[in-house]
CSV table of C-alpha atoms and ligand atoms in Angstrom, one decimal:
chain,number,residue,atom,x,y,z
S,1,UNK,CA,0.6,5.4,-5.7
S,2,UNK,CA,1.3,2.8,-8.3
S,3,UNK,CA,1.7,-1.2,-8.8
S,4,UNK,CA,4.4,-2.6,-9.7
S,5,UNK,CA,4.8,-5.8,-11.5
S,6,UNK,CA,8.3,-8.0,-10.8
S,7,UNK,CA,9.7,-4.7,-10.1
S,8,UNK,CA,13.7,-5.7,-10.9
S,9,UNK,CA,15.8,-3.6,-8.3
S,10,UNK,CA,18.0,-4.2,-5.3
S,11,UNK,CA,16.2,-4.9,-2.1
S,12,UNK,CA,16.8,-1.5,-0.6
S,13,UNK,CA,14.8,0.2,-3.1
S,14,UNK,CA,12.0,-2.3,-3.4
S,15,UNK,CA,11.8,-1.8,0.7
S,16,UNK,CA,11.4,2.1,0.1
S,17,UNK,CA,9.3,1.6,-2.7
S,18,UNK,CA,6.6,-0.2,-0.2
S,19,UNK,CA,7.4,2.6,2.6
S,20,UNK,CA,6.4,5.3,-0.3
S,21,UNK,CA,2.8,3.5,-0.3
S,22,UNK,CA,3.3,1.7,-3.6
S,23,UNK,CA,2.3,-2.2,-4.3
S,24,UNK,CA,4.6,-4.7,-5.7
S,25,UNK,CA,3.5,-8.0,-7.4
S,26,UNK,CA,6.1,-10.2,-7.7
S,27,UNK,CA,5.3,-13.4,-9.7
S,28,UNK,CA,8.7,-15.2,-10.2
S,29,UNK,CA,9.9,-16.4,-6.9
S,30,UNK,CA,10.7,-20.3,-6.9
S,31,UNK,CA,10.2,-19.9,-3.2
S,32,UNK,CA,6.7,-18.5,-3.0
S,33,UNK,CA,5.6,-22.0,-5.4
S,34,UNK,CA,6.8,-24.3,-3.2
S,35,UNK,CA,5.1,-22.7,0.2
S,36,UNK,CA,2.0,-22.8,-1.8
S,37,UNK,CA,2.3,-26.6,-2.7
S,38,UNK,CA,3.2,-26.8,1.0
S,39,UNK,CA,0.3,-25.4,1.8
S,40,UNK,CA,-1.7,-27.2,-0.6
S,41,UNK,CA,-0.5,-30.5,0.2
S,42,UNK,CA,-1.4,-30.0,3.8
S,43,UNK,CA,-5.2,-28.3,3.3
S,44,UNK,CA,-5.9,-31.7,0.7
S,45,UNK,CA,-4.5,-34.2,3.6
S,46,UNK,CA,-7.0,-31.9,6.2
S,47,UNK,CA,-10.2,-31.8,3.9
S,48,UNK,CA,-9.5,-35.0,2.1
S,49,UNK,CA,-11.3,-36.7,0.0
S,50,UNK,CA,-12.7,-33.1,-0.6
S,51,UNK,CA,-11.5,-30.3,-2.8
S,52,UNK,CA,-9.9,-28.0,-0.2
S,53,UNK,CA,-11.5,-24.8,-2.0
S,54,UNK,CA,-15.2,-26.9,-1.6
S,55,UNK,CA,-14.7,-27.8,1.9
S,56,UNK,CA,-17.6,-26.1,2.8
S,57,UNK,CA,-20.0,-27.7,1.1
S,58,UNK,CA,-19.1,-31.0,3.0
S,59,UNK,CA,-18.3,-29.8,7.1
S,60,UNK,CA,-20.7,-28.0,8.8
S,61,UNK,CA,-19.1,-24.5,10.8
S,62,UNK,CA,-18.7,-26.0,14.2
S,63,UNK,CA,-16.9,-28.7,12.4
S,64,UNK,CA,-14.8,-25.9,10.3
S,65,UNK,CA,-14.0,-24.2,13.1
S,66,UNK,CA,-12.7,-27.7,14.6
S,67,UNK,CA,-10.5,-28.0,12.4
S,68,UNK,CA,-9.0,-25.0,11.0
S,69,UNK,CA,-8.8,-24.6,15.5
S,70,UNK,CA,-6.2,-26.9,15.2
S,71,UNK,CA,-5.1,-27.7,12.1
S,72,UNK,CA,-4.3,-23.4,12.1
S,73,UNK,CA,-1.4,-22.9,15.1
S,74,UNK,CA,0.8,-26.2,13.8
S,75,UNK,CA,0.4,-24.9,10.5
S,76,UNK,CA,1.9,-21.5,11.5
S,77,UNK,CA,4.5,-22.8,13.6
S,78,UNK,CA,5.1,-25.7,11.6
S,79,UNK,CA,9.3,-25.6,10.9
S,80,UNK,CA,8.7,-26.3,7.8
S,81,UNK,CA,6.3,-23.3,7.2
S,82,UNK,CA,9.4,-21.2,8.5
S,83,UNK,CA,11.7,-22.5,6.7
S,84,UNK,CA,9.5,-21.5,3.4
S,85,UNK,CA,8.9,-18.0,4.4
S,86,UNK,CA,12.7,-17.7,5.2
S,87,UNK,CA,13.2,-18.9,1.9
S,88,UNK,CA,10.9,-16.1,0.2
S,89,UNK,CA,12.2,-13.6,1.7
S,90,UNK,CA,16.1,-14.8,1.2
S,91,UNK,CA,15.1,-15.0,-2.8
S,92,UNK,CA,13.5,-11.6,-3.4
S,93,UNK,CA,16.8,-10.3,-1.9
S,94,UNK,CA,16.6,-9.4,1.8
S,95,UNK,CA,19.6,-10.7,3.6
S,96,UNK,CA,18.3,-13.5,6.2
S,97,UNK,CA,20.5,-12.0,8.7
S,98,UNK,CA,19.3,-8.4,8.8
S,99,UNK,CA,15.4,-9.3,8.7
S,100,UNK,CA,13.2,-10.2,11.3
S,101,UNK,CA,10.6,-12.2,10.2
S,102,UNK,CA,7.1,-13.2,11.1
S,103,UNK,CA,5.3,-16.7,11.0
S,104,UNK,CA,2.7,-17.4,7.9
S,105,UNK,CA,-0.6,-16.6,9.1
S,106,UNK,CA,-3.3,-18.6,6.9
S,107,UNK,CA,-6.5,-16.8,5.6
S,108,UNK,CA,-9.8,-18.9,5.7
S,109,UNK,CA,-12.7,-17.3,4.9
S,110,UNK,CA,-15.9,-18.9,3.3
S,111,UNK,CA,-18.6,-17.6,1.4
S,112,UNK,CA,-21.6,-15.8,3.6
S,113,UNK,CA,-24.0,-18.0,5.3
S,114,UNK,CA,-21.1,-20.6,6.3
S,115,UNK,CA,-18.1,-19.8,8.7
S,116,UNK,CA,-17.2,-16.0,8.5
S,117,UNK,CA,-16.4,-15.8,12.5
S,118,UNK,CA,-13.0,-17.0,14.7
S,119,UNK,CA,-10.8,-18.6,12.4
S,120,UNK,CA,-12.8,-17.4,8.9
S,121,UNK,CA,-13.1,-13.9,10.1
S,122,UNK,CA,-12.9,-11.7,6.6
S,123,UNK,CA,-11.0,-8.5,8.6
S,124,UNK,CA,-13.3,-5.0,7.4
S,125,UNK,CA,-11.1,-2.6,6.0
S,126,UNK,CA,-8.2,-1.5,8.3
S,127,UNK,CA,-4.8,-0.2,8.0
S,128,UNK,CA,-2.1,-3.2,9.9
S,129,UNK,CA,-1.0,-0.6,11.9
S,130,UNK,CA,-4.2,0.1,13.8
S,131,UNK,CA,-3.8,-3.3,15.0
S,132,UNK,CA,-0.3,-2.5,16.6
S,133,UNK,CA,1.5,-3.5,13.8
S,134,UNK,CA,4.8,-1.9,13.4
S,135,UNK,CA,5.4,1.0,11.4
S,136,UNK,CA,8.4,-0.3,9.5
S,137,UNK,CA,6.4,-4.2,8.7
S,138,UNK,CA,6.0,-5.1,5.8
S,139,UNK,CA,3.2,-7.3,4.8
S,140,UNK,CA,3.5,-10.0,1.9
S,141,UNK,CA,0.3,-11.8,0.6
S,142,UNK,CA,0.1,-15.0,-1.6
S,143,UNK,CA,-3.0,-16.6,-2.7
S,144,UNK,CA,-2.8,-20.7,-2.1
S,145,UNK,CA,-5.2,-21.0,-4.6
S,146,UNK,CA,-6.0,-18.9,-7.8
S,147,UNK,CA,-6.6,-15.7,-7.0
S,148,UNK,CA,-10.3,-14.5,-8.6
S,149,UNK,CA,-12.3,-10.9,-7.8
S,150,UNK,CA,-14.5,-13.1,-5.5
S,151,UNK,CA,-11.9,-14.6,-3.2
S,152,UNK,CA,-9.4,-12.3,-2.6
S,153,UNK,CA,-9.2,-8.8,-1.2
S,154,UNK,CA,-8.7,-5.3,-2.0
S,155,UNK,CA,-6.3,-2.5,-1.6
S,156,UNK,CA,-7.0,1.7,-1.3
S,157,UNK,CA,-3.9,2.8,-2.8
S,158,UNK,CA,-5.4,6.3,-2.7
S,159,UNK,CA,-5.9,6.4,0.8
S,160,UNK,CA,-2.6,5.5,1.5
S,161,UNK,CA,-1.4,8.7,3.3
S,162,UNK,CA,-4.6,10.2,3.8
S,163,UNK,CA,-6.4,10.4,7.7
S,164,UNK,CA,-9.3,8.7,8.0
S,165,UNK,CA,-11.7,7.9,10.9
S,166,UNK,CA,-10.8,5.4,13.2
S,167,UNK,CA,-10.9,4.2,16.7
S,168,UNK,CA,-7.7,2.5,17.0
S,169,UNK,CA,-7.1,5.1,20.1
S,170,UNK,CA,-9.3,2.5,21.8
S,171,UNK,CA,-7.4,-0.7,20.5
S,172,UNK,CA,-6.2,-2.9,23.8
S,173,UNK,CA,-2.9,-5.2,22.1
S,174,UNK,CA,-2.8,-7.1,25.7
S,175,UNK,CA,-7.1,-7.4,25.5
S,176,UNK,CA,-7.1,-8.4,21.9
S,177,UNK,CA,-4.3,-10.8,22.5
S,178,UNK,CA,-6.2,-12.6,25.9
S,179,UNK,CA,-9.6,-12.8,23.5
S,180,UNK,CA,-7.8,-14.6,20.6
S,181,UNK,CA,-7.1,-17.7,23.1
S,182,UNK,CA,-10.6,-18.5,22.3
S,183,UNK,CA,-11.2,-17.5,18.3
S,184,UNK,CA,-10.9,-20.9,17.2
S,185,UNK,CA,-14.4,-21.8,19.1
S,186,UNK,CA,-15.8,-19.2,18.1
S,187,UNK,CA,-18.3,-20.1,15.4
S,188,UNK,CA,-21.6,-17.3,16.0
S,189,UNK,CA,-20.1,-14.5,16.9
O,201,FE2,FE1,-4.3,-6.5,7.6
C-alpha cells in the first residue's frame, strides 16, 4: 500500500489505484479551493464574530449542537454545495455523466471535554463499508481548515486487506438510519 501525491494519470487508473487499497493526495484541484472557501465563508457567517476553529471556547455543547443541528442538513443539501462537489469530481477527471455522486458531509468534532456526541461524533476506527457503504464508493476527504496531527484523522494502509474483528454482522442500515433523526439533539450521549 502506498500514497500517492498528485498522482498524474487518467481517471481509470487513479479509480483502480484506490480499489488496490492505495491513498491518493491530490493538492492541485481549483475546485476543491473554492468548496473550502465555501465552506469557510459559511462556518464564519454561523460562528461570527468568532474564529470558526475557536467556536468552542465561546457556545456551550447544547448550543453547538443547536447549531451545527441546523446549520448541518442545509449545508449538505445546499445547491451550491453540489454544485462544488460536482465540480471536484469533473476536474480530477471522472466524467459527470458516468458518476454517481454523494452530498458533502461536514466533520465537526471538538477537542475532549466539549461536544464529541450527535453532530461532533469523532467515528472509532471502522472500515465505510461496515456501515453499508458500497463496495465500489469511493471516499474523498478535504480539510476546511489546515490540516495538523491534532485535528485530523488517520489511515491503516496495512490493514487494508487484512480481516479484522468486527460486528458489522449486527449493523441495522434501516435502525441506524431511524436513530440519526435525532443526532443533532444529542449532546450526552
Ligand atoms: Fe468513514
Amino acid at each position: 500500500m502506498s500514497v500517492f501525491v498528485d498522482l498524474d494519470v487518467p481517471a481509470d487508473e487513479l479509480r483502480q489505484t484506490l480499489y488496490d487499497g492505495n491513498l491518493i493526495i491530490l493538492t492541485r484541484l481549483k475546485a476543491v479551493s473554492e468548496f473550502v472557501d465555501y465552506t469557510r465563508g459559511q462556518l464564519a457567517e454561523l460562528f461570527k464574530p468568532h474564529d470558526p476553529e475557536h467556536a468552542h471556547e465561546h457556545f456551550d455543547p447544547p448550543e453547538m449542537a443547536k447549531m451545527l443541528g441546523s446549520w448541518k442538513p442545509s449545508f449538505i443539501h445546499s445547491e451550491q454545495s453540489n454544485k462544488l462537489v460536482h465540480a471536484i469530481i469533473e476536474e480530477a477527471g471522472f466524467p459527470a455523466e458516468h458518476t454517481h455522486y454523494d452530498v458533502p458531509k461536514p466533520r465537526t468534532s471538538f477537542p475532549i471535554g466539549h461536544l464529541t456526541t450527535g453532530v461532533a461524533f469523532a467515528f472509532p476506527w471502522h472500515r465505510d463499508v461496515w456501515y453499508s457503504a458500497p463496495a465500489q464508493q469511493i471516499n474523498w476527504w478535504l480539510p476546511i481548515f489546515a490540516a495538523r496531527e491534532d485535528n485530523s484523522m488517520s489511515f491503516d494502509l496495512q490493514s487494508f486487506a487484512r480481516k479484522v474483528p468486527n460486528s458489522s454482522d449486527t449493523f441495522d442500515y434501516y435502525q441506524n438510519n431511524a436513530l440519526r433523526l435525532t443526532t443533532a439533539a444529542q449532546v450526552t450521549k
